[in-house]
Coordinates of C-alpha atoms and ligand atoms in Angstrom, one line a residue:
A1 CA -28.9 68.4 45.2
K2 CA -27.9 67.1 48.6
V3 CA -30.4 65.6 51.2
L4 CA -29.8 65.0 54.9
V5 CA -31.4 61.9 56.2
S6 CA -31.4 61.4 60.0
G7 CA -31.4 57.9 61.5
A8 CA -30.1 56.8 58.1
N9 CA -29.4 53.2 59.3
G10 CA -33.0 52.5 60.1
Y11 CA -35.4 50.2 58.3
I12 CA -37.3 53.0 56.5
A13 CA -34.5 55.5 56.3
I14 CA -32.1 53.3 54.4
W15 CA -34.8 52.7 51.7
V16 CA -35.2 56.5 51.6
V17 CA -31.4 56.9 51.1
R18 CA -31.5 54.3 48.4
T19 CA -34.4 55.9 46.5
L20 CA -32.7 59.3 46.7
L21 CA -29.4 57.9 45.4
E22 CA -31.1 56.1 42.6
R23 CA -32.7 59.5 41.7
G24 CA -29.3 61.1 41.5
Y25 CA -29.3 63.0 44.8
S26 CA -26.3 63.1 47.1
V27 CA -27.1 61.9 50.6
R28 CA -25.7 62.8 54.0
G29 CA -26.9 60.3 56.6
T30 CA -26.8 60.7 60.3
V31 CA -26.2 57.7 62.6
R32 CA -25.5 57.4 66.3
S33 CA -22.0 55.9 65.9
A34 CA -19.4 55.3 63.2
E35 CA -20.1 51.5 63.6
K36 CA -23.7 52.0 62.7
G37 CA -22.7 53.9 59.5
R38 CA -20.4 51.1 58.2
H39 CA -23.1 48.9 56.6
L40 CA -24.7 52.0 55.0
L41 CA -21.4 53.1 53.4
D42 CA -20.8 49.5 52.4
I43 CA -24.1 48.8 50.5
F44 CA -24.0 52.2 48.7
K45 CA -20.2 52.3 48.0
G46 CA -21.1 52.2 44.3
Y47 CA -22.3 55.8 44.7
G48 CA -18.8 57.0 45.7
D49 CA -18.8 60.4 47.3
K50 CA -22.5 60.9 46.7
I51 CA -23.0 59.1 50.1
E52 CA -21.5 60.4 53.3
V53 CA -22.2 59.5 56.9
V54 CA -21.9 61.8 59.9
V55 CA -22.2 60.8 63.5
V56 CA -24.7 62.6 65.7
E57 CA -24.4 60.8 69.0
D58 CA -27.3 62.2 70.9
I59 CA -30.2 63.9 69.0
T60 CA -31.6 65.3 72.2
T61 CA -28.7 67.7 72.9
E62 CA -29.2 71.3 71.8
G63 CA -27.7 72.0 68.4
A64 CA -27.1 68.3 67.7
F65 CA -27.8 68.8 63.9
D66 CA -26.1 72.2 63.6
E67 CA -23.2 70.9 61.5
A68 CA -25.2 68.2 59.7
V69 CA -27.6 70.7 58.1
K70 CA -25.0 72.8 56.5
G71 CA -25.1 72.9 52.7
V72 CA -28.0 70.5 52.2
D73 CA -31.1 71.3 50.0
A74 CA -33.6 69.1 51.8
I75 CA -33.9 67.1 55.0
A76 CA -35.7 63.9 55.8
H77 CA -36.0 63.6 59.6
T78 CA -36.8 59.9 60.3
A79 CA -34.8 59.2 63.5
S80 CA -37.2 58.4 66.4
P81 CA -37.5 55.4 68.7
F82 CA -40.1 52.8 67.7
H83 CA -40.5 50.1 70.3
L84 CA -43.1 49.2 72.8
K85 CA -40.9 48.4 75.8
A86 CA -40.4 51.8 77.3
V87 CA -41.1 52.1 81.0
D88 CA -40.8 55.9 81.4
P89 CA -42.7 57.5 78.5
Q90 CA -39.9 60.1 78.3
E91 CA -37.6 57.3 76.8
L92 CA -39.7 57.8 73.7
I93 CA -41.1 61.3 74.0
G94 CA -37.7 62.9 74.7
P95 CA -35.9 61.8 71.6
A96 CA -39.0 62.0 69.4
V97 CA -39.8 65.6 70.4
K98 CA -36.3 67.0 71.0
G99 CA -34.9 65.2 67.9
T100 CA -37.6 66.7 65.7
V101 CA -37.6 70.2 67.1
G102 CA -33.8 70.1 67.2
M103 CA -33.6 69.3 63.5
L104 CA -35.8 72.2 62.7
A105 CA -33.9 74.5 65.0
S106 CA -30.6 73.6 63.4
A107 CA -32.1 74.2 60.0
L108 CA -33.3 77.6 61.2
K109 CA -29.8 78.4 62.4
N110 CA -27.5 76.9 59.8
G111 CA -29.7 75.6 57.0
S112 CA -29.5 78.6 54.7
S113 CA -29.7 76.3 51.6
V114 CA -32.6 74.1 52.8
Q115 CA -35.8 74.3 50.8
R116 CA -37.9 71.5 52.2
I117 CA -38.0 69.5 55.4
V118 CA -39.9 66.2 55.4
V119 CA -40.7 64.7 58.9
T120 CA -41.6 61.0 59.2
S121 CA -44.5 61.1 61.5
S122 CA -47.0 58.3 61.7
C123 CA -50.6 57.4 61.6
A124 CA -50.0 56.9 65.3
A125 CA -50.3 60.7 65.5
I126 CA -53.7 60.6 63.8
L127 CA -55.7 57.6 65.0
H128 CA -57.6 56.9 68.2
V129 CA -59.2 53.7 69.3
S130 CA -63.0 53.6 69.5
P131 CA -65.6 50.9 69.6
E132 CA -66.9 51.8 66.2
P133 CA -64.9 51.7 62.9
K134 CA -63.8 55.1 61.9
V135 CA -62.3 56.7 58.8
F136 CA -59.4 59.0 59.8
S137 CA -57.8 61.8 57.7
E138 CA -55.1 64.4 58.0
V139 CA -57.4 66.6 60.1
D140 CA -57.4 64.1 62.9
W141 CA -54.9 64.2 65.9
N142 CA -54.4 61.4 68.4
E143 CA -55.3 63.1 71.6
Q144 CA -56.3 59.8 73.2
S145 CA -52.7 58.5 73.6
I146 CA -51.5 61.8 75.0
K147 CA -54.3 61.7 77.6
E148 CA -53.6 58.0 78.5
V149 CA -49.9 58.8 79.0
G150 CA -50.7 62.0 80.9
E151 CA -53.0 60.2 83.3
Q152 CA -51.2 56.9 83.6
G153 CA -47.5 57.8 83.1
K154 CA -45.4 54.6 83.4
D155 CA -48.5 52.5 83.7
A156 CA -49.8 53.5 80.3
S157 CA -49.6 50.8 77.6
G158 CA -46.4 50.6 75.5
I159 CA -48.3 51.4 72.3
A160 CA -49.8 54.5 73.9
K161 CA -46.4 55.7 74.9
Y162 CA -45.1 55.3 71.4
R163 CA -48.2 56.9 69.8
A164 CA -48.0 59.8 72.3
S165 CA -44.3 60.3 71.3
K166 CA -45.2 60.6 67.6
T167 CA -48.2 62.9 68.2
L168 CA -46.2 65.2 70.4
A169 CA -43.2 65.3 68.0
E170 CA -45.3 66.1 65.0
R171 CA -47.3 68.7 66.9
A172 CA -44.0 70.3 68.1
A173 CA -42.8 70.4 64.5
W174 CA -45.8 72.3 63.2
D175 CA -45.7 74.6 66.2
F176 CA -42.0 75.4 65.6
Y177 CA -42.6 75.9 61.9
K178 CA -45.5 78.2 62.4
K179 CA -43.6 80.3 64.9
H180 CA -40.6 80.8 62.7
K181 CA -42.3 80.9 59.3
H182 CA -41.4 84.5 58.7
E183 CA -37.6 83.8 59.2
I184 CA -37.1 80.7 57.1
Q185 CA -36.9 79.9 53.4
W186 CA -37.9 76.2 53.8
D187 CA -41.2 74.7 54.3
L188 CA -42.4 71.6 56.1
A189 CA -44.1 68.4 54.8
V190 CA -45.1 65.5 57.1
I191 CA -45.6 61.9 56.0
N192 CA -47.9 59.8 58.1
P193 CA -47.5 56.1 57.4
P194 CA -49.4 53.2 59.1
F195 CA -47.6 49.9 59.8
V196 CA -44.6 49.6 57.4
F197 CA -43.8 46.2 55.9
G198 CA -41.6 44.8 53.2
P199 CA -38.0 43.6 52.6
F200 CA -35.2 45.1 54.7
I201 CA -31.8 46.3 53.6
H202 CA -30.5 47.7 56.9
D203 CA -28.1 45.8 59.1
S204 CA -29.9 43.1 61.3
P205 CA -28.1 40.0 62.4
S206 CA -31.3 38.2 63.5
I207 CA -35.1 38.3 63.5
D208 CA -35.2 39.5 67.0
S209 CA -33.0 42.5 66.3
L210 CA -35.2 43.6 63.4
N211 CA -37.1 46.9 63.7
E212 CA -40.5 46.6 65.3
S213 CA -42.8 46.4 62.2
A214 CA -40.7 43.9 60.1
R215 CA -40.1 41.7 63.2
V216 CA -43.9 41.5 63.9
W217 CA -44.7 40.8 60.3
Y218 CA -42.1 38.0 60.0
S219 CA -43.0 36.4 63.3
T220 CA -46.7 36.4 62.5
V221 CA -46.7 35.6 58.8
A222 CA -43.7 33.4 58.3
K223 CA -43.1 31.5 61.5
A224 CA -45.0 28.2 61.6
D225 CA -46.6 29.0 64.9
A226 CA -47.6 32.6 63.8
G227 CA -45.5 33.9 66.6
G228 CA -47.8 32.2 69.1
R229 CA -50.9 34.2 68.0
S230 CA -54.2 32.5 68.3
P231 CA -56.4 31.9 65.2
E232 CA -58.9 34.3 66.7
F233 CA -56.2 37.0 67.0
L234 CA -55.1 36.4 63.4
A235 CA -58.7 36.7 62.1
T236 CA -59.6 39.8 64.0
Q237 CA -56.5 41.9 64.7
G238 CA -54.5 44.0 62.3
S239 CA -54.0 47.6 61.3
C240 CA -53.4 49.5 58.0
W241 CA -50.1 49.1 56.1
I242 CA -47.8 50.4 53.4
D243 CA -44.7 48.8 51.7
V244 CA -41.5 50.3 52.8
R245 CA -40.3 50.9 49.2
D246 CA -43.5 52.9 48.4
L247 CA -43.0 54.9 51.6
A248 CA -39.5 55.7 50.5
E249 CA -40.8 56.9 47.2
G250 CA -43.4 58.9 49.1
H251 CA -40.6 60.6 51.1
T252 CA -38.8 61.5 47.8
R253 CA -42.0 62.9 46.3
A254 CA -42.6 64.9 49.4
M255 CA -39.2 66.6 48.8
E256 CA -39.8 67.2 45.1
T257 CA -43.5 68.2 45.0
P258 CA -44.2 71.8 45.8
A259 CA -47.8 71.0 46.7
A260 CA -46.6 68.8 49.6
G261 CA -45.4 71.9 51.5
D262 CA -47.4 72.7 54.6
E263 CA -49.2 69.4 54.4
R264 CA -49.4 66.2 56.5
I265 CA -50.0 63.3 54.1
I266 CA -51.2 59.8 54.9
I267 CA -49.7 57.1 52.7
S268 CA -51.6 53.8 53.2
V269 CA -52.8 50.9 51.1
G270 CA -55.6 50.0 53.5
P271 CA -56.6 47.8 56.4
F272 CA -55.6 44.2 57.0
V273 CA -56.1 41.5 59.6
W274 CA -53.1 39.1 60.0
Q275 CA -55.0 36.2 58.5
D276 CA -55.1 38.2 55.2
W277 CA -51.3 38.2 55.1
I278 CA -51.2 34.5 56.0
D279 CA -53.7 33.6 53.3
T280 CA -51.8 35.7 50.8
A281 CA -48.4 34.1 51.8
N282 CA -49.9 30.6 51.4
A283 CA -51.4 31.4 48.0
L284 CA -48.0 32.5 46.5
S285 CA -46.9 30.0 43.9
P286 CA -44.2 29.0 43.7
S287 CA -43.5 29.6 47.4
P288 CA -40.9 32.2 47.8
I289 CA -39.8 30.5 51.0
P290 CA -39.8 26.7 50.4
S291 CA -37.6 26.0 53.4
H292 CA -40.3 27.1 55.8
T293 CA -43.7 25.9 56.9
L294 CA -45.9 28.9 56.8
P295 CA -48.6 29.2 59.5
K296 CA -52.2 28.6 58.3
G297 CA -54.4 30.1 60.9
V298 CA -58.0 29.5 59.8
P299 CA -57.9 30.1 56.0
D300 CA -60.3 32.9 54.9
G301 CA -61.0 33.4 58.6
G302 CA -60.3 37.1 58.2
K303 CA -62.7 37.7 55.3
G304 CA -65.3 40.3 56.3
A305 CA -63.4 41.2 59.4
K306 CA -64.5 44.4 61.0
H307 CA -61.6 46.9 60.9
A308 CA -61.4 49.6 63.6
V309 CA -59.4 52.1 61.6
Y310 CA -59.5 53.2 58.0
Y311 CA -57.7 56.1 56.3
D312 CA -58.9 58.5 53.7
T313 CA -56.0 58.7 51.3
A314 CA -57.5 61.3 48.9
K315 CA -54.7 63.8 49.7
E316 CA -51.9 61.4 48.8
K317 CA -53.7 60.4 45.6
K318 CA -54.1 64.0 44.6
I319 CA -50.6 65.2 45.5
F320 CA -48.4 62.1 44.8
G321 CA -50.7 59.5 43.0
L322 CA -48.3 56.8 44.0
K323 CA -48.7 53.3 42.6
L324 CA -48.7 51.2 45.7
R325 CA -47.6 47.6 46.0
T326 CA -50.2 44.9 46.6
M327 CA -50.2 42.5 49.5
E328 CA -49.0 39.8 47.1
E329 CA -46.0 41.8 46.0
T330 CA -45.0 42.8 49.5
A331 CA -45.5 39.2 50.9
R332 CA -43.6 37.6 48.0
D333 CA -40.6 40.0 48.2
T334 CA -40.4 39.9 52.0
L335 CA -40.5 36.1 52.2
A336 CA -38.0 35.8 49.3
D337 CA -35.8 38.1 51.3
F338 CA -36.0 35.9 54.4
E339 CA -35.3 32.8 52.3
R340 CA -32.2 34.4 50.9
R341 CA -30.9 35.1 54.3
G342 CA -31.6 31.5 55.4
W343 CA -33.8 32.7 58.3
Ligands
NDP1 P1 -35.9 51.7 63.0 O1 -35.9 51.4 64.5 O2 -35.4 50.8 62.0 O3 -35.1 53.1 62.8 C1 -35.2 54.1 63.8 C2 -34.1 55.1 63.5 O4 -34.1 56.1 64.5 C3 -32.7 54.4 63.7 O5 -31.8 55.0 62.9 C4 -32.4 54.7 65.1 O6 -31.0 54.7 65.5 C5 -33.0 56.0 65.3 N1 -33.3 56.3 66.7 C6 -34.1 55.6 67.5 N2 -34.1 56.0 68.8 C7 -33.2 57.0 68.8 C8 -32.7 57.9 69.8 N3 -33.1 57.8 71.1 N4 -31.8 58.8 69.5 C9 -31.3 58.9 68.2 N5 -31.7 58.1 67.2 C10 -32.7 57.2 67.5 O7 -37.4 52.1 62.8 P2 -38.2 52.5 61.5 O8 -37.4 52.6 60.3 O9 -39.4 51.7 61.4 O10 -38.8 54.0 61.9 C11 -38.3 55.2 61.3 C12 -39.4 56.3 61.5 O11 -40.6 55.9 60.9 C13 -39.6 56.6 62.9 O12 -39.8 58.0 63.0 C14 -40.9 55.8 63.2 O13 -41.7 56.4 64.2 C15 -41.6 56.0 61.9 N6 -42.7 55.0 61.6 C16 -42.4 53.7 61.5 C17 -43.4 52.8 61.2 C18 -43.2 51.3 61.0 O14 -44.2 50.6 60.9 N7 -41.9 50.9 60.9 C19 -44.8 53.3 61.0 C20 -45.0 54.7 61.1 C21 -43.9 55.5 61.4 P3 -30.3 53.4 66.1 O15 -30.2 52.4 65.0 O16 -29.0 53.9 66.5 O17 -31.1 52.9 67.2

């Protein structure tokens, strides 16, 4: 079977590609330029013609994926901007929404062999921020960020702009799917991950050019100054997380598991504050990164921290039952990866 993966050169997508190839699938990856596809072809060259790369320069143009969807059995749509520097919210919302709907529209038009489409959404499309801790599940939608961006436009926070882009994109996907359900043979599954950490295999020449989540993890957990974060920040601030390799496995299961159809599925290990990662990194023996001085923060300072956001992952456990990596495993492998690169 052949799978189309959009944004195949990205941090998460390239692990999805790898997992699919290891499972015996053929993969067609889309990238924005031939240059961006080179590394992908290089690291997977052992798979011969099971890996191919096609260039889709601008995912916001109508019919952008019309050719790419031809002859594939499943699609993983991961391409979407993830950064917090957008001024105009449309910088994020445009490609997020148009890219997602465009993929579904191309599948409607030319995807006669497609059975399942998996969209990489985010917990950003689920959570909202409130003074009291809250357990969120797949029934929740992040209306808060849409409202903030609607009211404040360019002045909204960077994170609200990103979260709004993911919420609007996922909602648009479900709307399109429901509208066209009677004319398609494929179904839709959506994966909602929280912060994604773990080693990277995509092309990145430096820490600063890493994707958002890996860059934040590395600068906070591995740089001696914790990326300039205060001990108080480290002990109180965090999110929920998942290892990128488990998330890639989740995408593959989402393609293979009939029960994932018509579902949005949260895949999350649980909450953390940054001090938890720092303590975990310091406790690893032997150190996977002996050339670095790790930050210390205030050891155990995050124990008992109040988390604002929790996720109910019962659906993932029921449908996939993934065995998720622990903080120790993710920290060890990620630091070992940085050591290998000499960063
Ligand atoms: P990366 O930045 O590594 O990958 C993003 C991919 O999307 C790249 O291939 C990138 O192409 C492509 N892309 C970005 N903007 C555009 C655009 N305007 N037009 C076309 N393609 C674009 O990020 P991740 O791997 O982390 O993210 C992948 C997906 O996972 C995204 O949908 C993101 O929202 C989602 N996600 C990520 C989380 C995380 O913590 N990392 C958490 C939850 C969800 P190029 O390289 O050419 O820029």
